[in-house]
Tab-separated table of C-alpha atoms and ligand atoms in Angstrom:
chain	number	residue	atom	x	y	z
A	1	MET	CA	22.931	9.088	-0.831
A	2	SER	CA	19.833	7.091	-1.734
A	3	TYR	CA	18.497	6.904	-5.296
A	4	LEU	CA	15.524	9.057	-4.230
A	5	GLN	CA	15.906	11.340	-1.233
A	6	VAL	CA	13.004	13.475	-0.027
A	7	THR	CA	14.078	16.033	2.584
A	8	GLN	CA	12.031	18.392	4.760
A	9	LEU	CA	9.169	18.600	2.269
A	10	ASN	CA	6.307	20.940	3.211
A	11	LYS	CA	2.959	21.639	1.606
A	12	SER	CA	0.039	23.852	2.669
A	13	TYR	CA	-3.135	24.941	0.945
A	14	GLY	CA	-3.735	28.406	2.390
A	15	PRO	CA	-3.739	28.046	6.174
A	16	THR	CA	-4.126	24.248	5.994
A	17	GLN	CA	-0.912	22.290	6.360
A	18	ILE	CA	-1.204	19.094	4.285
A	19	PHE	CA	2.142	17.649	5.345
A	20	ASN	CA	5.221	18.997	7.017
A	21	ASN	CA	8.897	18.098	7.200
A	22	ILE	CA	8.506	14.861	5.270
A	23	ASP	CA	11.745	12.877	5.042
A	24	PHE	CA	12.019	9.526	3.312
A	25	SER	CA	14.139	7.787	0.732
A	26	ALA	CA	14.067	4.929	-1.758
A	27	GLU	CA	16.956	2.838	-3.019
A	28	GLU	CA	17.272	1.969	-6.703
A	29	GLY	CA	14.845	-0.866	-7.558
A	30	GLU	CA	12.959	-0.519	-4.283
A	31	PHE	CA	9.166	-0.709	-4.070
A	32	VAL	CA	8.099	1.770	-1.388
A	33	THR	CA	4.466	2.182	-0.355
A	34	LEU	CA	2.915	5.300	1.166
A	35	LEU	CA	0.145	3.905	3.346
A	36	GLY	CA	-2.366	5.823	5.421
A	37	PRO	CA	-6.003	6.703	5.949
A	38	SER	CA	-7.991	8.883	3.575
A	39	GLY	CA	-6.908	12.520	3.755
A	40	CYS	CA	-3.486	11.901	5.368
A	41	GLY	CA	-1.724	13.586	2.445
A	42	LYS	CA	-0.254	10.633	0.554
A	43	SER	CA	-1.717	11.546	-2.874
A	44	THR	CA	-0.615	15.158	-2.456
A	45	LEU	CA	2.886	13.936	-1.609
A	46	LEU	CA	2.922	11.765	-4.745
A	47	ARG	CA	1.690	14.658	-6.892
A	48	CYS	CA	4.477	16.810	-5.444
A	49	LEU	CA	7.027	14.162	-6.484
A	50	ALA	CA	5.528	14.183	-9.995
A	51	GLY	CA	5.543	17.995	-10.137
A	52	LEU	CA	1.761	18.164	-10.640
A	53	THR	CA	1.493	20.055	-7.328
A	54	SER	CA	4.052	22.608	-6.127
A	55	VAL	CA	5.793	22.286	-2.754
A	56	ASP	CA	6.322	25.158	-0.287
A	57	SER	CA	9.823	24.050	0.680
A	58	GLY	CA	12.075	21.020	0.782
A	59	LYS	CA	14.063	18.895	-1.650
A	60	ILE	CA	13.269	15.927	-3.892
A	61	VAL	CA	16.573	14.546	-5.105
A	62	ILE	CA	16.727	11.756	-7.715
A	63	GLN	CA	20.156	10.408	-8.657
A	64	GLY	CA	21.734	13.465	-7.042
A	65	GLN	CA	19.543	16.015	-8.865
A	66	ASP	CA	17.003	18.197	-7.038
A	67	ILE	CA	13.910	18.007	-9.259
A	68	VAL	CA	11.790	20.548	-7.342
A	69	PRO	CA	12.597	23.368	-9.818
A	70	LEU	CA	11.800	21.141	-12.842
A	71	PRO	CA	8.423	20.987	-14.628
A	72	PRO	CA	6.706	17.539	-14.647
A	73	GLN	CA	7.788	16.580	-18.166
A	74	GLN	CA	11.477	17.095	-17.324
A	75	ARG	CA	11.439	14.975	-14.154
A	76	GLY	CA	11.656	11.588	-15.882
A	77	ILE	CA	8.776	10.257	-13.810
A	78	GLY	CA	5.965	7.908	-14.890
A	79	MET	CA	2.651	8.015	-13.084
A	80	VAL	CA	-0.395	5.735	-12.954
A	81	PHE	CA	-3.596	7.061	-11.412
A	82	GLN	CA	-6.675	5.383	-9.960
A	83	SER	CA	-8.704	6.648	-12.924
A	84	TYR	CA	-6.987	5.271	-16.000
A	85	ALA	CA	-6.968	8.652	-17.812
A	86	LEU	CA	-6.579	7.031	-21.247
A	87	PHE	CA	-7.384	9.027	-24.384
A	88	PRO	CA	-10.808	7.618	-25.378
A	89	ASN	CA	-10.406	8.418	-29.074
A	90	MET	CA	-7.083	6.591	-29.411
A	91	THR	CA	-6.364	2.875	-29.707
A	92	VAL	CA	-4.370	1.058	-27.042
A	93	GLU	CA	-1.158	1.305	-29.053
A	94	ALA	CA	-1.713	4.988	-29.837
A	95	ASN	CA	-2.306	5.674	-26.137
A	96	VAL	CA	0.939	3.922	-25.253
A	97	ALA	CA	2.867	5.582	-28.102
A	98	PHE	CA	1.712	9.082	-27.127
A	99	GLY	CA	4.574	9.868	-24.716
A	100	LEU	CA	7.183	8.632	-27.190
A	101	LYS	CA	5.690	10.740	-29.999
A	102	MET	CA	6.038	13.780	-27.751
A	103	GLN	CA	9.726	12.861	-27.415
A	104	ARG	CA	9.985	12.569	-31.231
A	105	ILE	CA	11.267	8.997	-31.074
A	106	PRO	CA	11.805	7.553	-34.636
A	107	ALA	CA	8.878	5.408	-35.875
A	108	CYS	CA	10.711	2.039	-35.960
A	109	ASP	CA	11.982	2.471	-32.381
A	110	LEU	CA	8.553	3.644	-31.320
A	111	HIS	CA	6.801	0.541	-32.696
A	112	ARG	CA	9.315	-1.794	-31.130
A	113	ARG	CA	9.081	-0.126	-27.713
A	114	VAL	CA	5.266	-0.007	-27.765
A	115	GLY	CA	5.171	-3.698	-28.783
A	116	ASP	CA	7.649	-4.654	-26.038
A	117	VAL	CA	5.783	-2.850	-23.293
A	118	LEU	CA	2.368	-4.162	-24.406
A	119	GLU	CA	3.837	-7.647	-24.249
A	120	LEU	CA	5.151	-6.945	-20.757
A	121	VAL	CA	1.650	-6.076	-19.505
A	122	GLU	CA	0.118	-8.907	-21.613
A	123	MET	CA	-1.962	-6.546	-23.753
A	124	ASN	CA	-0.447	-7.069	-27.222
A	125	ASP	CA	-3.598	-8.828	-28.452
A	126	TYR	CA	-5.590	-5.683	-27.670
A	127	ALA	CA	-3.343	-3.138	-29.438
A	128	LYS	CA	-6.013	-2.060	-31.947
A	129	ARG	CA	-8.855	-1.724	-29.444
A	130	TYR	CA	-10.207	1.501	-27.975
A	131	PRO	CA	-10.465	2.079	-24.191
A	132	HIS	CA	-14.270	1.615	-24.177
A	133	GLN	CA	-13.720	-1.918	-25.511
A	134	LEU	CA	-11.587	-2.888	-22.496
A	135	SER	CA	-12.291	-3.963	-18.910
A	136	GLY	CA	-11.114	-1.828	-15.977
A	137	GLY	CA	-8.172	-4.138	-15.323
A	138	GLN	CA	-7.152	-4.025	-18.994
A	139	CYS	CA	-7.384	-0.204	-19.015
A	140	GLN	CA	-5.124	-0.091	-15.990
A	141	ARG	CA	-2.580	-2.348	-17.714
A	142	VAL	CA	-2.586	0.058	-20.678
A	143	ALA	CA	-2.118	2.985	-18.285
A	144	LEU	CA	0.811	1.111	-16.740
A	145	ALA	CA	2.278	0.399	-20.204
A	146	ARG	CA	1.937	4.075	-21.093
A	147	SER	CA	3.895	5.131	-18.034
A	148	LEU	CA	6.578	2.448	-18.533
A	149	VAL	CA	7.242	3.030	-22.235
A	150	THR	CA	9.164	6.255	-21.622
A	151	GLN	CA	11.523	4.323	-19.288
A	152	PRO	CA	10.969	6.598	-16.292
A	153	ARG	CA	13.603	6.800	-13.569
A	154	LEU	CA	10.813	6.745	-10.990
A	155	LEU	CA	7.357	5.127	-11.240
A	156	LEU	CA	4.545	6.606	-9.141
A	157	LEU	CA	1.329	4.642	-8.635
A	158	ASP	CA	-1.622	6.404	-6.982
A	159	GLU	CA	-4.127	3.761	-5.800
A	160	PRO	CA	-4.014	2.120	-9.256
A	161	LEU	CA	-5.988	-0.937	-8.128
A	162	SER	CA	-8.707	0.547	-5.973
A	163	ALA	CA	-11.377	0.713	-8.709
A	164	LEU	CA	-10.955	-2.976	-9.597
A	165	ASP	CA	-12.619	-6.088	-8.199
A	166	ALA	CA	-10.762	-8.283	-5.708
A	167	ARG	CA	-9.660	-11.029	-8.123
A	168	ILE	CA	-8.304	-8.624	-10.764
A	169	ARG	CA	-6.620	-6.616	-8.021
A	170	ARG	CA	-4.688	-9.642	-6.825
A	171	HIS	CA	-3.610	-10.522	-10.354
A	172	LEU	CA	-2.524	-6.956	-11.154
A	173	ARG	CA	-0.652	-6.646	-7.861
A	174	GLU	CA	1.485	-9.598	-8.865
A	175	GLN	CA	1.903	-8.294	-12.388
A	176	ILE	CA	2.985	-4.808	-11.261
A	177	ARG	CA	5.476	-6.297	-8.814
A	178	ARG	CA	6.890	-8.702	-11.426
A	179	ILE	CA	7.376	-5.921	-13.977
A	180	GLN	CA	8.851	-3.563	-11.389
A	181	ARG	CA	11.377	-6.255	-10.364
A	182	GLU	CA	12.196	-7.245	-13.949
A	183	MET	CA	12.865	-3.616	-14.919
A	184	ASN	CA	14.558	-2.849	-11.575
A	185	LEU	CA	12.274	0.186	-11.342
A	186	THR	CA	12.161	2.389	-8.297
A	187	ALA	CA	8.470	2.705	-7.464
A	188	ILE	CA	6.388	4.705	-4.995
A	189	PHE	CA	2.944	3.205	-4.531
A	190	VAL	CA	0.078	4.919	-2.694
A	191	THR	CA	-2.674	2.933	-1.007
A	192	HIS	CA	-4.949	3.023	2.022
A	193	ASP	CA	-5.247	-0.786	1.892
A	194	GLN	CA	-2.974	-2.418	4.461
A	195	GLU	CA	-3.163	-5.854	2.834
A	196	GLU	CA	-2.008	-4.393	-0.474
A	197	ALA	CA	0.844	-2.587	1.271
A	198	LEU	CA	1.931	-5.641	3.247
A	199	THR	CA	1.921	-8.012	0.265
A	200	MET	CA	3.586	-5.739	-2.287
A	201	SER	CA	6.168	-3.548	-0.606
A	202	ASP	CA	9.864	-3.722	0.139
A	203	ARG	CA	9.211	-0.912	2.576
A	204	ILE	CA	6.148	0.881	3.899
A	205	VAL	CA	5.963	4.538	4.915
A	206	LEU	CA	2.946	4.789	7.202
A	207	MET	CA	1.394	8.274	7.297
A	208	ASN	CA	-1.187	9.968	9.468
A	209	LYS	CA	-2.328	13.595	9.356
A	210	GLY	CA	0.527	14.747	7.149
A	211	GLN	CA	3.248	13.071	9.231
A	212	ILE	CA	5.257	9.887	8.806
A	213	VAL	CA	4.393	7.597	11.714
A	214	GLN	CA	6.626	4.642	10.854
A	215	ASN	CA	8.970	3.722	8.028
A	216	ALA	CA	9.832	0.021	7.977
A	217	ASP	CA	9.548	-3.267	6.110
A	218	ALA	CA	6.198	-5.058	6.183
A	219	GLU	CA	7.188	-7.551	8.857
A	220	THR	CA	8.442	-4.883	11.266
A	221	LEU	CA	5.404	-2.713	10.700
A	222	TYR	CA	3.109	-5.652	11.367
A	223	THR	CA	4.851	-7.047	14.416
A	224	GLU	CA	6.342	-3.899	15.946
A	225	PRO	CA	3.932	-0.968	15.480
A	226	VAL	CA	5.496	2.155	17.012
A	227	ASP	CA	2.300	3.621	18.448
A	228	ALA	CA	-1.407	3.109	18.927
A	229	PHE	CA	-2.208	4.561	15.503
A	230	ALA	CA	0.142	2.106	13.749
A	231	ALA	CA	-1.251	-0.780	15.806
A	232	GLY	CA	-4.809	0.308	14.970
A	233	PHE	CA	-4.116	0.706	11.265
A	234	ILE	CA	-2.079	-2.443	10.617
A	235	GLY	CA	-3.550	-5.841	11.363
A	236	SER	CA	-6.488	-5.971	13.747
A	237	TYR	CA	-4.673	-5.390	17.014
A	238	ASN	CA	-6.554	-5.448	20.311
A	239	LEU	CA	-5.641	-2.176	22.046
A	240	LEU	CA	-5.837	-2.463	25.824
A	241	SER	CA	-5.373	0.099	28.575
A	242	ALA	CA	-2.585	-0.610	31.079
A	243	GLU	CA	-5.279	-1.676	33.599
A	244	GLN	CA	-6.902	-4.105	31.174
A	245	ALA	CA	-3.509	-5.582	30.262
A	246	MET	CA	-2.723	-5.937	33.979
A	247	ALA	CA	-6.052	-7.719	34.564
A	248	LEU	CA	-5.200	-10.264	31.874
A	249	THR	CA	-1.493	-10.819	32.442
A	250	GLY	CA	-0.784	-9.743	36.014
A	251	ILE	CA	2.052	-7.589	34.642
A	252	THR	CA	2.296	-3.822	35.269
A	253	TYR	CA	2.467	-1.733	32.111
A	254	ALA	CA	3.182	2.007	31.809
A	255	GLY	CA	0.873	2.635	28.853
A	256	ARG	CA	-1.435	0.975	26.361
A	257	VAL	CA	-0.726	-2.538	25.174
A	258	ALA	CA	-1.411	-4.024	21.731
A	259	ILE	CA	-2.083	-7.742	21.213
A	260	ARG	CA	-2.588	-9.318	17.818
A	261	PRO	CA	-5.708	-11.525	17.543
A	262	GLU	CA	-3.666	-14.415	16.139
A	263	SER	CA	-1.255	-14.399	19.086
A	264	VAL	CA	-4.028	-15.389	21.501
A	265	THR	CA	-4.864	-19.101	21.662
A	266	ILE	CA	-8.169	-20.638	22.660
A	267	SER	CA	-7.925	-23.762	24.835
A	268	GLU	CA	-10.120	-25.685	27.274
A	269	LEU	CA	-11.722	-23.957	30.271
A	270	ASN	CA	-9.275	-25.202	32.874
A	271	GLU	CA	-6.225	-24.108	30.830
A	272	GLY	CA	-5.074	-20.470	30.966
A	273	ILE	CA	-7.260	-17.417	31.626
A	274	PRO	CA	-10.971	-18.296	32.067
A	275	ALA	CA	-13.023	-16.630	29.302
A	276	LYS	CA	-16.310	-16.815	27.422
A	277	ILE	CA	-17.042	-16.655	23.685
A	278	LEU	CA	-19.341	-13.699	22.983
A	279	SER	CA	-19.687	-14.000	19.211
A	280	HIS	CA	-17.841	-15.099	16.126
A	281	SER	CA	-17.537	-14.098	12.489
A	282	LEU	CA	-16.170	-16.011	9.547
A	283	LEU	CA	-13.395	-14.191	7.645
A	284	GLY	CA	-12.830	-17.072	5.203
A	285	ASN	CA	-9.756	-19.036	6.239
A	286	VAL	CA	-9.927	-17.489	9.718
A	287	VAL	CA	-12.655	-17.399	12.378
A	288	ARG	CA	-12.596	-14.221	14.492
A	289	TYR	CA	-14.042	-14.727	17.993
A	290	ARG	CA	-15.000	-11.923	20.368
A	291	VAL	CA	-14.192	-13.207	23.837
A	292	LEU	CA	-14.565	-11.813	27.346
A	293	ALA	CA	-11.854	-12.482	29.939
A	294	HIS	CA	-11.613	-10.713	33.320
A	295	GLY	CA	-14.008	-8.033	32.045
A	296	VAL	CA	-11.846	-7.358	28.948
A	297	GLU	CA	-13.176	-7.923	25.418
A	298	LEU	CA	-10.696	-9.275	22.892
A	299	SER	CA	-10.662	-10.435	19.282
A	300	VAL	CA	-9.065	-13.843	18.791
A	301	ASP	CA	-8.282	-15.271	15.336
A	302	VAL	CA	-8.249	-19.019	14.820
A	303	LEU	CA	-7.601	-20.940	11.591
A	304	ASN	CA	-10.911	-22.170	10.191
A	305	ARG	CA	-10.011	-25.866	10.003
A	306	SER	CA	-13.424	-27.531	10.106
A	307	VAL	CA	-17.024	-26.930	11.130
A	308	ALA	CA	-16.521	-29.427	13.986
A	309	SER	CA	-13.778	-27.293	15.539
A	310	LEU	CA	-15.950	-24.126	15.713
A	311	ARG	CA	-16.675	-22.936	19.278
A	312	ALA	CA	-20.274	-22.000	19.988
A	313	ASP	CA	-21.193	-18.524	21.226
A	314	GLY	CA	-21.562	-18.597	25.016
A	315	SER	CA	-18.988	-21.434	25.473
A	316	ASP	CA	-16.612	-21.246	28.404
A	317	ILE	CA	-12.994	-21.507	27.305
A	318	GLY	CA	-9.430	-20.856	28.443
A	319	LEU	CA	-7.147	-18.237	26.822
A	320	GLN	CA	-3.384	-18.370	26.396
A	321	LEU	CA	-1.598	-15.084	25.670
A	322	ASP	CA	1.755	-15.161	23.941
A	323	LEU	CA	3.429	-12.515	26.105
A	324	VAL	CA	6.358	-12.083	23.709
A	325	THR	CA	3.992	-10.651	21.094
A	326	LEU	CA	2.443	-8.074	23.438
A	327	ARG	CA	3.608	-4.556	22.601
A	328	GLU	CA	3.455	-1.448	24.691
A	329	VAL	CA	2.392	1.425	22.444
A	330	ALA	CA	2.341	5.157	23.081
B	1	LIG	N1	-6.293	21.415	-4.071
B	1	LIG	C1	-6.539	21.327	-2.746
B	1	LIG	N2	-6.933	22.399	-2.031
B	1	LIG	C2	-7.144	22.332	-0.697
B	1	LIG	N3	-7.009	21.187	0.023
B	1	LIG	C3	-6.634	20.080	-0.640
B	1	LIG	C4	-6.383	20.085	-2.050
B	1	LIG	N4	-6.025	18.823	-2.408
B	1	LIG	C5	-6.061	18.065	-1.282
B	1	LIG	N5	-6.430	18.822	-0.220
B	1	LIG	C6	-6.571	18.355	1.166
B	1	LIG	O1	-5.339	17.791	1.548
B	1	LIG	C7	-5.536	16.690	2.417
B	1	LIG	C8	-4.775	15.484	1.891
B	1	LIG	O2	-5.362	15.065	0.673
B	1	LIG	P1	-4.757	13.832	-0.145
B	1	LIG	O3	-5.582	13.651	-1.372
B	1	LIG	O4	-3.301	14.022	-0.314
B	1	LIG	O5	-5.008	12.663	0.881
B	1	LIG	P2	-4.870	11.101	0.677
B	1	LIG	O6	-4.134	10.613	1.856
B	1	LIG	O7	-4.296	10.786	-0.640
B	1	LIG	O8	-6.385	10.650	0.748
B	1	LIG	P3	-7.220	9.630	-0.190
B	1	LIG	O9	-6.745	8.254	0.155
B	1	LIG	O10	-8.637	9.894	0.247
B	1	LIG	O11	-6.952	10.039	-1.606
B	1	LIG	C9	-7.046	16.457	2.499
B	1	LIG	O12	-7.505	17.000	3.709
B	1	LIG	C10	-7.575	17.242	1.318
B	1	LIG	O13	-8.862	17.741	1.587
């Protein structure tokens, strides 16, 4: 059996079913991300794991023990929220020490453990500060330290980076992942940000409307979406009807077809499918063109090598489709 095994978990609020028959697992030391659009039930699922929200039925088994009957404080779970939820009237070290004090850990052990964990999150120079004297990223590192200091058997992270700016987010992503690996922690991370999920996770559980759509590693999720929702949510797939796909490839398809923008190549007019550039937008290292070919509009991503290589709107071009990367989706 896996380190964490969630089986047939159900949750409703009154007549509204939030999720039903959720099954997933995590191995020891695995970083699993629950990814999905706003309202799909991922935070509620995380809160159910933590015991902050009750479940209607189902099992949550950690190391062979069903924790559903246990109150939150007996589950051995650490949790970090989007809002840092630090005690404003306590210093950084007092915030971190709080959980250990509740466990009546002797003072010398307590100081050593608080010092160790503050060092781990690179916040030991700020031990005597109060939360209002810290940046958002620093607050979140303290919140992380506070959840790690009790040595939880499972770490839950509910969109911990979403209130932070892009640069700090990237730095904290790496820091969380480093610490999680170093401590061999089993972690469940919630996000609606596909880039965050793809860069951080060992495995991604993609959710929609209270159901698990796909459960796979990042590469599989990105290259082999199981259905149109997965293709629409991950990457920036072009979703074509069978007729549109036929018009472009000459191949008969039974259902919709997904093509990734980076698997289409732009070449000269007399090479491949004749097409026209409608517009373009700069995404930084990539230029995304909207092109029209046989009456079908597509996004095409090209590496932004130089200004000279940019294609002007209205240019006539040729398109090459990498047929191997086309996916039929339900
Ligand atoms: N206490 C509650 N009472 C009734 N409905 C609730 C309650 N908490 C959450 N919901 C509903 O449950 C659904 C799932 O909410 P949840 O917060 O789990 O979604 P989410 O996927 O985490 O979304 P987000 O990314 O926006 O936080 C939503 O439709 C929400 O309105």
